[in-house]
PDB file of C-alpha atoms in Angstrom:
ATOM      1  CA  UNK K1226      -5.172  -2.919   7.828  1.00  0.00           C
ATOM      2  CA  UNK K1227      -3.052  -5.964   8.342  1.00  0.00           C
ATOM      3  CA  UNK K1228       0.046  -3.935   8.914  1.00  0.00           C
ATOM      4  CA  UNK K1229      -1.543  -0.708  10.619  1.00  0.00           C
ATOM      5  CA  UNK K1230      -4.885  -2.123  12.761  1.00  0.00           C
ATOM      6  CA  UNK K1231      -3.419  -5.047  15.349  1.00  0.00           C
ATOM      7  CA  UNK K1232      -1.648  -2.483  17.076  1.00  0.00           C
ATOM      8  CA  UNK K1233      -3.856   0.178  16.882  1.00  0.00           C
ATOM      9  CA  UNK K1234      -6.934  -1.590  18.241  1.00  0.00           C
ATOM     10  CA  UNK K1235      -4.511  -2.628  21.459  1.00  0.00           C
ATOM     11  CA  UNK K1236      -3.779   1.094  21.661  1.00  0.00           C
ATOM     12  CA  UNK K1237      -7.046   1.672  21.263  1.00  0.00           C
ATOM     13  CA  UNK K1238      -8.633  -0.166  24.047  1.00  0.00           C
ATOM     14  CA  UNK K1239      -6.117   0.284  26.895  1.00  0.00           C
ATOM     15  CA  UNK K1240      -5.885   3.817  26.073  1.00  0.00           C
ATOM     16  CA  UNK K1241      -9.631   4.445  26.521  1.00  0.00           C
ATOM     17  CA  UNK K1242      -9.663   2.199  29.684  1.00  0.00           C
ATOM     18  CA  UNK K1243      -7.305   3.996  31.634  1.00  0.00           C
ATOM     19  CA  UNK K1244      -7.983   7.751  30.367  1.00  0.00           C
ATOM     20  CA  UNK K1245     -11.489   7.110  32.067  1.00  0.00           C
ATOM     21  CA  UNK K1246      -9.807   7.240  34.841  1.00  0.00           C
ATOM     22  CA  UNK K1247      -8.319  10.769  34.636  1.00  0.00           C
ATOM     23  CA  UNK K1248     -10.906  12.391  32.434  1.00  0.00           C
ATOM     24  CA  UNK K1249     -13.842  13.116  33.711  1.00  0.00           C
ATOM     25  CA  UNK K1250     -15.856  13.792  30.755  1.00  0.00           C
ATOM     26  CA  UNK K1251     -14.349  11.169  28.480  1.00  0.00           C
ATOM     27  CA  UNK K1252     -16.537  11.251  25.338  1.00  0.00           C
ATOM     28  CA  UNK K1253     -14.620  13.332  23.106  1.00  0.00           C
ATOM     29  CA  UNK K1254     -11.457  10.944  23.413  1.00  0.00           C
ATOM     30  CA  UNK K1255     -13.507   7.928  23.398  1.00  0.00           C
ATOM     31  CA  UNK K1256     -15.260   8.604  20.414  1.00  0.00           C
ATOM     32  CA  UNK K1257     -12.113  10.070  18.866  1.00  0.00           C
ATOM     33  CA  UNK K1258     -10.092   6.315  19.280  1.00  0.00           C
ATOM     34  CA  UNK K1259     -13.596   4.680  17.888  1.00  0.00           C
ATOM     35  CA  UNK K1260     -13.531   6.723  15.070  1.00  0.00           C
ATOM     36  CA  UNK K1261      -9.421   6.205  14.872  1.00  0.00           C
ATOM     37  CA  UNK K1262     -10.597   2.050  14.075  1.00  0.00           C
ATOM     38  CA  UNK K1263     -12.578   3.081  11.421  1.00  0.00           C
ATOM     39  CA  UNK K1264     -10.176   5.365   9.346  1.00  0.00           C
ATOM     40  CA  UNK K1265     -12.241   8.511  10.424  1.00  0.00           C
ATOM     41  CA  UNK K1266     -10.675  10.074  13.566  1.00  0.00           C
ATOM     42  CA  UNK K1267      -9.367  13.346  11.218  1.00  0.00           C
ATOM     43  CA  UNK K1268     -12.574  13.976  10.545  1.00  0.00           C
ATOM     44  CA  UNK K1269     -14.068  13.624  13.787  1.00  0.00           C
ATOM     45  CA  UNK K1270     -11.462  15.865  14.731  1.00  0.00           C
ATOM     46  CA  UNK K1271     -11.667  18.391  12.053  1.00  0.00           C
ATOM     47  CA  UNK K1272     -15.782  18.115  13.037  1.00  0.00           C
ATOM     48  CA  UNK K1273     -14.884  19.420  16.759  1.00  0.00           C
ATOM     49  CA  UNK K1274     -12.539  21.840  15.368  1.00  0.00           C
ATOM     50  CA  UNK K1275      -9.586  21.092  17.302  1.00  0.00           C
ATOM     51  CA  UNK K1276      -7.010  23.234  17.198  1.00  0.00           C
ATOM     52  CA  UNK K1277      -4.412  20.551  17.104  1.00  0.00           C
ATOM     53  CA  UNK K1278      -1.346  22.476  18.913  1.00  0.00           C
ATOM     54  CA  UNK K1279      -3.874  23.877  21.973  1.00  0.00           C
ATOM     55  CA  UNK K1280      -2.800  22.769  25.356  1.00  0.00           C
ATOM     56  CA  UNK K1281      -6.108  21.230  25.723  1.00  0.00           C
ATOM     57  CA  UNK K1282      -4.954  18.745  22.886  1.00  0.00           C
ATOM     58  CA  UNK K1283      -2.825  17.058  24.444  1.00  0.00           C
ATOM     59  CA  UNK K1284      -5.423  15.628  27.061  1.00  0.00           C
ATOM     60  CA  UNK K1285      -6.486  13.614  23.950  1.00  0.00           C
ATOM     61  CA  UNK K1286      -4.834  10.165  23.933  1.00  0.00           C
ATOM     62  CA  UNK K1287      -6.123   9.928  20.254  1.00  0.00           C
ATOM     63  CA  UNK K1288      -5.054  13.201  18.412  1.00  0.00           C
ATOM     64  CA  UNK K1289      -2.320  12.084  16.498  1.00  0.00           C
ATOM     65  CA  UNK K1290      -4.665   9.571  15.058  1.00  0.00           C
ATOM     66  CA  UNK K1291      -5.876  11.909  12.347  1.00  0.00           C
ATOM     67  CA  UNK K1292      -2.690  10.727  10.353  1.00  0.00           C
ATOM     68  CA  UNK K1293      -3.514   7.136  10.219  1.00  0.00           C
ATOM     69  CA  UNK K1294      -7.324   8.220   8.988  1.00  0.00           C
ATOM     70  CA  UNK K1295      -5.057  10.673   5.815  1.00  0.00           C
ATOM     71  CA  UNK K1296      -3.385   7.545   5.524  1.00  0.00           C
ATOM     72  CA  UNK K1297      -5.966   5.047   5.430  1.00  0.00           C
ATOM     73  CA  UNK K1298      -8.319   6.978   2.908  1.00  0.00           C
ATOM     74  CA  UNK K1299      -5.106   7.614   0.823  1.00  0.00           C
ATOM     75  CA  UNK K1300      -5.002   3.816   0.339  1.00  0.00           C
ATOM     76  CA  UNK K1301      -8.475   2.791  -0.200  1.00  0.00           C
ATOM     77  CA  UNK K1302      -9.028   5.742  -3.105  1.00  0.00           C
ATOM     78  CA  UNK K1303      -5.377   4.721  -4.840  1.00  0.00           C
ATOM     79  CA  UNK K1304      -6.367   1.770  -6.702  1.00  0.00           C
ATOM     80  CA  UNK K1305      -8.739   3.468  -8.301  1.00  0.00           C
ATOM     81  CA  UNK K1306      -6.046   5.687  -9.961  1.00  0.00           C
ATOM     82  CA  UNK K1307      -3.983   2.165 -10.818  1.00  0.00           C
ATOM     83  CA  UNK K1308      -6.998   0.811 -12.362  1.00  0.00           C
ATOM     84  CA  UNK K1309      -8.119   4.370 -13.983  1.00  0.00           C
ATOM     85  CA  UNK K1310      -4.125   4.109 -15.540  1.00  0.00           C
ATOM     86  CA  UNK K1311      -4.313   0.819 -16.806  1.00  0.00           C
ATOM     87  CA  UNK K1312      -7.992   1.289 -18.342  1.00  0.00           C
ATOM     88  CA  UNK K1313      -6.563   3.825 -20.357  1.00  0.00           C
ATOM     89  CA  UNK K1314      -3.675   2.676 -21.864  1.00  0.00           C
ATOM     90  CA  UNK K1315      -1.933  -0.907 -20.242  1.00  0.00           C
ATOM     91  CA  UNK K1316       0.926  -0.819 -21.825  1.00  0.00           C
ATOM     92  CA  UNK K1317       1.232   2.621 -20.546  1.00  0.00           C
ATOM     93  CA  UNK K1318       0.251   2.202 -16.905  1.00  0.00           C
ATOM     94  CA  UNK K1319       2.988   3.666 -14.635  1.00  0.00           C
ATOM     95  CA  UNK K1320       3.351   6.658 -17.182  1.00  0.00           C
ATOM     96  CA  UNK K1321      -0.671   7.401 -17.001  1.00  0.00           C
ATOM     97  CA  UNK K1322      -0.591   6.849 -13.546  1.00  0.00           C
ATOM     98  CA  UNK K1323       2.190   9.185 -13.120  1.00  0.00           C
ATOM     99  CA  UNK K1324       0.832  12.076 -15.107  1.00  0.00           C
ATOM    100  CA  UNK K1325      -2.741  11.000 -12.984  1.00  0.00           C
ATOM    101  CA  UNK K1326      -1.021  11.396  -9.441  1.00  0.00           C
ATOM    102  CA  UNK K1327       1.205  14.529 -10.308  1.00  0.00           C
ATOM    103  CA  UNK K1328      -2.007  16.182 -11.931  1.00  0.00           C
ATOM    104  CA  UNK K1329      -4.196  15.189  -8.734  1.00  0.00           C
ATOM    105  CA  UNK K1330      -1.280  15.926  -6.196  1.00  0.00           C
ATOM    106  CA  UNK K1331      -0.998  19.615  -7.971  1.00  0.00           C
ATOM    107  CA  UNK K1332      -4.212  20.184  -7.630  1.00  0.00           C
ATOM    108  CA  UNK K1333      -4.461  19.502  -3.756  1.00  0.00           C
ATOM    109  CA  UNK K1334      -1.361  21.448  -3.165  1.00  0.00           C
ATOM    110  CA  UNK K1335      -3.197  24.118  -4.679  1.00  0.00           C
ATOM    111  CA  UNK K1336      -6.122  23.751  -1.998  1.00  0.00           C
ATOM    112  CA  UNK K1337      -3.960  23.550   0.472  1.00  0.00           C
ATOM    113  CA  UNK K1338      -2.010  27.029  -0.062  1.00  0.00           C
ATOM    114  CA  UNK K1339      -5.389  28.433  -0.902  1.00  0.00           C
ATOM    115  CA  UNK K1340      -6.911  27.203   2.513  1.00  0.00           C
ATOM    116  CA  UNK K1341      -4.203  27.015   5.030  1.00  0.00           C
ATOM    117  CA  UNK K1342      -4.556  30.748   6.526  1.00  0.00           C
ATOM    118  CA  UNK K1343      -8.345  30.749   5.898  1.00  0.00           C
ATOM    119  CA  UNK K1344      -9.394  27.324   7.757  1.00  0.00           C
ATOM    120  CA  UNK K1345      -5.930  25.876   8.979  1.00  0.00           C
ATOM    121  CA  UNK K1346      -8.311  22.811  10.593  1.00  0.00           C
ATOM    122  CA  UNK K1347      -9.363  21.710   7.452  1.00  0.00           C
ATOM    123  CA  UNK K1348      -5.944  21.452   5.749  1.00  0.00           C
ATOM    124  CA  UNK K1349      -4.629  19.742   8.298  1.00  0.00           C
ATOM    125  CA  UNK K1350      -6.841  17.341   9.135  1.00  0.00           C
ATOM    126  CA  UNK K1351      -8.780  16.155   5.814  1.00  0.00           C
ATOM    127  CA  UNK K1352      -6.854  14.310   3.145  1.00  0.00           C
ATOM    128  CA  UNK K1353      -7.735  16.388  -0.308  1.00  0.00           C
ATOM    129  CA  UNK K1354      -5.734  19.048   1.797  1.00  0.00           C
ATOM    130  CA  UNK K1355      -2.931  16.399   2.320  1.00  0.00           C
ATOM    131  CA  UNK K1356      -3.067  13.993  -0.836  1.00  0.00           C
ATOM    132  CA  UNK K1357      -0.080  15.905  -1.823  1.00  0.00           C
ATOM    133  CA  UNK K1358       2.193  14.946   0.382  1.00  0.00           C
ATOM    134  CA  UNK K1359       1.571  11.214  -0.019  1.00  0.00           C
ATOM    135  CA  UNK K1360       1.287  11.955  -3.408  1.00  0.00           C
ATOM    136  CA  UNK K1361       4.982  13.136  -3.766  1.00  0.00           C
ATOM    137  CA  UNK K1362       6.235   9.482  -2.119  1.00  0.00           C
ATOM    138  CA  UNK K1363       4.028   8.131  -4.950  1.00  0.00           C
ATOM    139  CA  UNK K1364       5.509  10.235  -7.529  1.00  0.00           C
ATOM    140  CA  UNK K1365       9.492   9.774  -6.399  1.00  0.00           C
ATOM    141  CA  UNK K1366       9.029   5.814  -6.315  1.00  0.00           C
ATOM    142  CA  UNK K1367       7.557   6.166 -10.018  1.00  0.00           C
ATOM    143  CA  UNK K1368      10.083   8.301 -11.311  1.00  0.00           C
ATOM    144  CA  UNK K1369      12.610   6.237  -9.337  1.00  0.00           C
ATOM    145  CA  UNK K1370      11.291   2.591 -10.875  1.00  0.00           C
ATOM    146  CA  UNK K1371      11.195   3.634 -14.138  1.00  0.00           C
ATOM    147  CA  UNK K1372      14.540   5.400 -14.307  1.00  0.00           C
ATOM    148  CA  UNK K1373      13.047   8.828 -15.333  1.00  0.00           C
ATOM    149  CA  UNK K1374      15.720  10.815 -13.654  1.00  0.00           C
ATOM    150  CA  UNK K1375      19.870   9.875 -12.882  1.00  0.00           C
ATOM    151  CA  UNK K1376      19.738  10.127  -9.617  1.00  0.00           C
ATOM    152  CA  UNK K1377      23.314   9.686  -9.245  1.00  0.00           C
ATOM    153  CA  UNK K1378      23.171  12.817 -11.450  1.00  0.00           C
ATOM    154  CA  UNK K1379      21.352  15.217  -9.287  1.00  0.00           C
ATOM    155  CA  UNK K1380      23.378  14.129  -6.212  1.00  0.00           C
ATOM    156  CA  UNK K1381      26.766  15.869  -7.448  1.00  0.00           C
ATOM    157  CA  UNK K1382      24.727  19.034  -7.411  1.00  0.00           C
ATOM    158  CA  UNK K1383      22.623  18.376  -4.038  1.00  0.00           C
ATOM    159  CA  UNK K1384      24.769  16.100  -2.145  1.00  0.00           C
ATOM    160  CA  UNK K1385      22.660  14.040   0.425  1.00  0.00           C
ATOM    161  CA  UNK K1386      24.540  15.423   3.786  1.00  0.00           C
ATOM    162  CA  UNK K1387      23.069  19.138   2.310  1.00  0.00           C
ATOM    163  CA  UNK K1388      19.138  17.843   2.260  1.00  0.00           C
ATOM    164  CA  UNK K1389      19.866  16.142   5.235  1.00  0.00           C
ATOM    165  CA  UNK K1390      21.059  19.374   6.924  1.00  0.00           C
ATOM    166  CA  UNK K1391      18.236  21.337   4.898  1.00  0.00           C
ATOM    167  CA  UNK K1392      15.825  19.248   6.897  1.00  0.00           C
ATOM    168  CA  UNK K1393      16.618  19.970   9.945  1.00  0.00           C
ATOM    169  CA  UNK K1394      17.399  23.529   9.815  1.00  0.00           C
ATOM    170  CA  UNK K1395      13.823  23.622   7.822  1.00  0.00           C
ATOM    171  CA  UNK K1396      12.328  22.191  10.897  1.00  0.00           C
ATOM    172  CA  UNK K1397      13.308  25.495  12.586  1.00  0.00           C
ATOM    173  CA  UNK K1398      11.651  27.268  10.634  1.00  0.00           C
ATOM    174  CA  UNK K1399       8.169  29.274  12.792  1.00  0.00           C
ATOM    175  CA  UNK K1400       5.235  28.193  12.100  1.00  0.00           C
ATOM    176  CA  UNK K1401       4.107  30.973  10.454  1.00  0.00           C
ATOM    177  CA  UNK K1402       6.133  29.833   7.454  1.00  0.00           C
ATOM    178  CA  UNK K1403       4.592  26.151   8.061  1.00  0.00           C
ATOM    179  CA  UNK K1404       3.120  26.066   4.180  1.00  0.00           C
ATOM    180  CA  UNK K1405       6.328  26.748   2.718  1.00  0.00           C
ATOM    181  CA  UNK K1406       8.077  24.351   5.374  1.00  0.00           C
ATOM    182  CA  UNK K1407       5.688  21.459   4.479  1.00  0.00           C
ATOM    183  CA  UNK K1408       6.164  21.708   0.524  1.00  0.00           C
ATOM    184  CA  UNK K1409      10.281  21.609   1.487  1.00  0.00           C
ATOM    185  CA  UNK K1410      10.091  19.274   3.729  1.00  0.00           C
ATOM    186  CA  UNK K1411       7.861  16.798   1.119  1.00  0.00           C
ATOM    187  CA  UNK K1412      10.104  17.170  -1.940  1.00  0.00           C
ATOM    188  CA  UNK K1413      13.537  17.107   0.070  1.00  0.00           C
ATOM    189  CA  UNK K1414      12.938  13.924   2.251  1.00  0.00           C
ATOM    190  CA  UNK K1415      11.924  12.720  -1.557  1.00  0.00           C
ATOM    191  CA  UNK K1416      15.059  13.230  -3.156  1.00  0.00           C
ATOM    192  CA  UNK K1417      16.992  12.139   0.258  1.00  0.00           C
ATOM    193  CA  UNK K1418      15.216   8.673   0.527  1.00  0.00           C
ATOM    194  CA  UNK K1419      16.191   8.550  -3.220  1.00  0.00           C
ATOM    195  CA  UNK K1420      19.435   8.856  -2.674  1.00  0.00           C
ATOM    196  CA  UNK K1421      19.390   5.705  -0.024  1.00  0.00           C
ATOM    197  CA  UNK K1422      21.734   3.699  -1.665  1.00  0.00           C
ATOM    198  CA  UNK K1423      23.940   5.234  -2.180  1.00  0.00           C
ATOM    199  CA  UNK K1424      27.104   4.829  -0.369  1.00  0.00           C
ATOM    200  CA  UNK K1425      28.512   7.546   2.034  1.00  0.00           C
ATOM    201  CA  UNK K1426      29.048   8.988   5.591  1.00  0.00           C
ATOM    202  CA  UNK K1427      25.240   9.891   5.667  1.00  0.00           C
ATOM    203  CA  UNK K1428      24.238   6.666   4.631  1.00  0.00           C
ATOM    204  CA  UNK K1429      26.118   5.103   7.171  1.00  0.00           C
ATOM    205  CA  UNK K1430      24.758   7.112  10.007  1.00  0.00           C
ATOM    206  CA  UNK K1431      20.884   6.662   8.885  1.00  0.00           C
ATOM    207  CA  UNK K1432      21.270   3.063   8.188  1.00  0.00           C
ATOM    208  CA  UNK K1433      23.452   1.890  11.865  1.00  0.00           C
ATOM    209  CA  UNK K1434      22.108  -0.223  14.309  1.00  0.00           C
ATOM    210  CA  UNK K1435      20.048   2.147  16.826  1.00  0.00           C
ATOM    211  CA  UNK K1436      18.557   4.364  13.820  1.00  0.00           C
ATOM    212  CA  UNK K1437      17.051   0.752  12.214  1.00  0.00           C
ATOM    213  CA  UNK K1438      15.788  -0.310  14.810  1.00  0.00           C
ATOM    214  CA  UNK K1439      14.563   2.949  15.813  1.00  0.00           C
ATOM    215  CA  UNK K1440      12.936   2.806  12.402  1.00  0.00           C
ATOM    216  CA  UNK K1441      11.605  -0.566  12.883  1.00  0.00           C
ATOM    217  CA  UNK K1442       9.550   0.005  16.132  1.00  0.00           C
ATOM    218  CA  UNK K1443       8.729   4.070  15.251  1.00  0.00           C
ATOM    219  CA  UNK K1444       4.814   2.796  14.055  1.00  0.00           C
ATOM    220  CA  UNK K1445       4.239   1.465  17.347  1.00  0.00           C
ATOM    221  CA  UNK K1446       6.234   4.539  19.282  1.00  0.00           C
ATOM    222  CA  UNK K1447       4.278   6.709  17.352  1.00  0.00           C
ATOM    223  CA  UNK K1448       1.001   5.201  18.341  1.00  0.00           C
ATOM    224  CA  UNK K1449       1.804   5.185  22.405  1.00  0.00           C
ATOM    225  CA  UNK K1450       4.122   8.442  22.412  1.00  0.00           C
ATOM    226  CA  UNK K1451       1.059  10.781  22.376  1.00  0.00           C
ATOM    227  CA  UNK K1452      -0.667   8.033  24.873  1.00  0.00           C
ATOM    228  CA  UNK K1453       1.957   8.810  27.436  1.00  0.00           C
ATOM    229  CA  UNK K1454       2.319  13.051  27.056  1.00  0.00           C
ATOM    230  CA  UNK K1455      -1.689  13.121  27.783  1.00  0.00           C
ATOM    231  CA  UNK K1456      -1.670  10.655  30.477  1.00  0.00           C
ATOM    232  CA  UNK K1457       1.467  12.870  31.561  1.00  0.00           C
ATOM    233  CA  UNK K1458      -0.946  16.034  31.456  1.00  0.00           C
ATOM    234  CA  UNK K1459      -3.388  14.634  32.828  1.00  0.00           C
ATOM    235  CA  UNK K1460      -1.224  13.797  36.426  1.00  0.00           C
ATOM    236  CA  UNK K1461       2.585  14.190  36.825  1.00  0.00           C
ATOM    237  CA  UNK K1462       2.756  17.087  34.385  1.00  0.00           C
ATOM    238  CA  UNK K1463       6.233  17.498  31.594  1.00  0.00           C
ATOM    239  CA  UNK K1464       8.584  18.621  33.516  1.00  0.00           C
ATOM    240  CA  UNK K1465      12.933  18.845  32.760  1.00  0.00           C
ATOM    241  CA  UNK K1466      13.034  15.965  35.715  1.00  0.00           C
ATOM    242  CA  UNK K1467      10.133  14.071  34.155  1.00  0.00           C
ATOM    243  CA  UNK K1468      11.476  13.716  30.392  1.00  0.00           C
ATOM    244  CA  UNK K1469      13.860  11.299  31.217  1.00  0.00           C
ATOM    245  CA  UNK K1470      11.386   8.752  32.923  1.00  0.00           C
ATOM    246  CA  UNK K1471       8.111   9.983  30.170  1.00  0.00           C
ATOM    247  CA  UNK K1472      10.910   9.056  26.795  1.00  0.00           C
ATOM    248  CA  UNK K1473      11.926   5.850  28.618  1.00  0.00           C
ATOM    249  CA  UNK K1474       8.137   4.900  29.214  1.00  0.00           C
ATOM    250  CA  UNK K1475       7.649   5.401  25.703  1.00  0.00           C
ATOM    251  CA  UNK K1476       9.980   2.730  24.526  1.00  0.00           C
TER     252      UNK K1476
END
């Protein structure tokens, strides 16, 4: 909340001010950055069965909200799994919450195979259908802490500039195969932020000056980029001579 809401609520409020303007029936995009405040806008979302790459999302300031709502639940039911570790065994906690987390994560990769070409809305708006992917951060930073795996190890057989690559070319990838491209995508940015620090050409180009501080401000860029493509659909249009002007108003 302290990290997440400040700039959310300012996004909030000028965002449903001005759309007002352009929208003439407002309600859905009002109620969506309400909901967005209260952790719930994926559900709201999944509720109205929004089709979340439809032109006609995009004249949604709030859409990309759903991911703070994944996120936010994430965090509020993940103590619980702390506390459900430690009440089992304390001296045991990280390796009960481990086996907990790679059990639960499992399971809601499961759901989400199972689901995604039956009801595509629901896995990728409600968190069961996305605790795995959170999950695997969870599970990397355990197995990382407690020295599980030699990293260094596993990097002379996957160097870092070949997941890096992998990454991109993955994002390629049609979105038919968008399952398959979401479970790479998870596990190989894993191992990649794993292999962090470690020296080398790679880590040199993620970790100059214009990718930190790219890195620094992307929360709030990510909050107002969407805020600036609806506002864009809603009057100028995206155009090849508006891009320029629509990237820089983002910043």
């Amino acid at each position: 909340i302290k990290r997440l809401f400040p700039t959310l609520a300012v996004f909030v409020a000028i965002s449903s001010l001005t759309i007002c303007y352009f929208d003439p029936k407002p309600s859905i995009s009002l109620f969506t950055g309400i909901s967005s405040l209260l952790g719930l806008s994926n559900i709201f979302l999944f509720q109205e069965s929004t089709n979340y790459f439809a032109p006609t999302t995009t004249l949604n300031p709030f859409t990309h909200t759903w991911s703070l709502g994944v996120e936010w639940q994430f965090y509020l039911i993940f103590p619980f799994f702390v506390w459900f570790s430690k009440s089992i065994n304390s001296k045991n906690t990280k390796d009960n919450l481990l086996i907990t987390v790679i059990t639960l994560s499992f399971g809601s990769l499961l759901l989400f195979l199972n689901f995604y070409y039956r009801n595509q809305s629901m896995t990728y708006f409600l968190m069961p259908f996305r605790f795995w992917e959170i999950g695997i951060g969870s599970i990397s930073y355990i197995l990382q802490s407690e020295r599980f795996f030699e990293f260094e190890k596993i990097q002379r057989l996957l160097p870092a500039s070949l997941l890096f690559i992998s990454i991109i070319i993955i994002m390629l990838f049609p979105i038919f195969y968008a399952p398959l491209s979401n479970i790479l995508i998870a596990g190989i940015a894993s191992l990649l932020i794993s292999y962090v620090k470690i020296k080398g050409s790679l880590h040199k180009l993620l970790t100059n000056k214009i990718a930190v501080q790219i890195g620094l401000i992307s929360y709030p860029l990510y909050i107002w980029h969407w805020y600036v493509i609806s506002l864009s659909e809603w009057t100028i249009g995206i155009n090849f001579w508006t891009i320029p002007f629509q990237i820089f108003l983002i910043f």
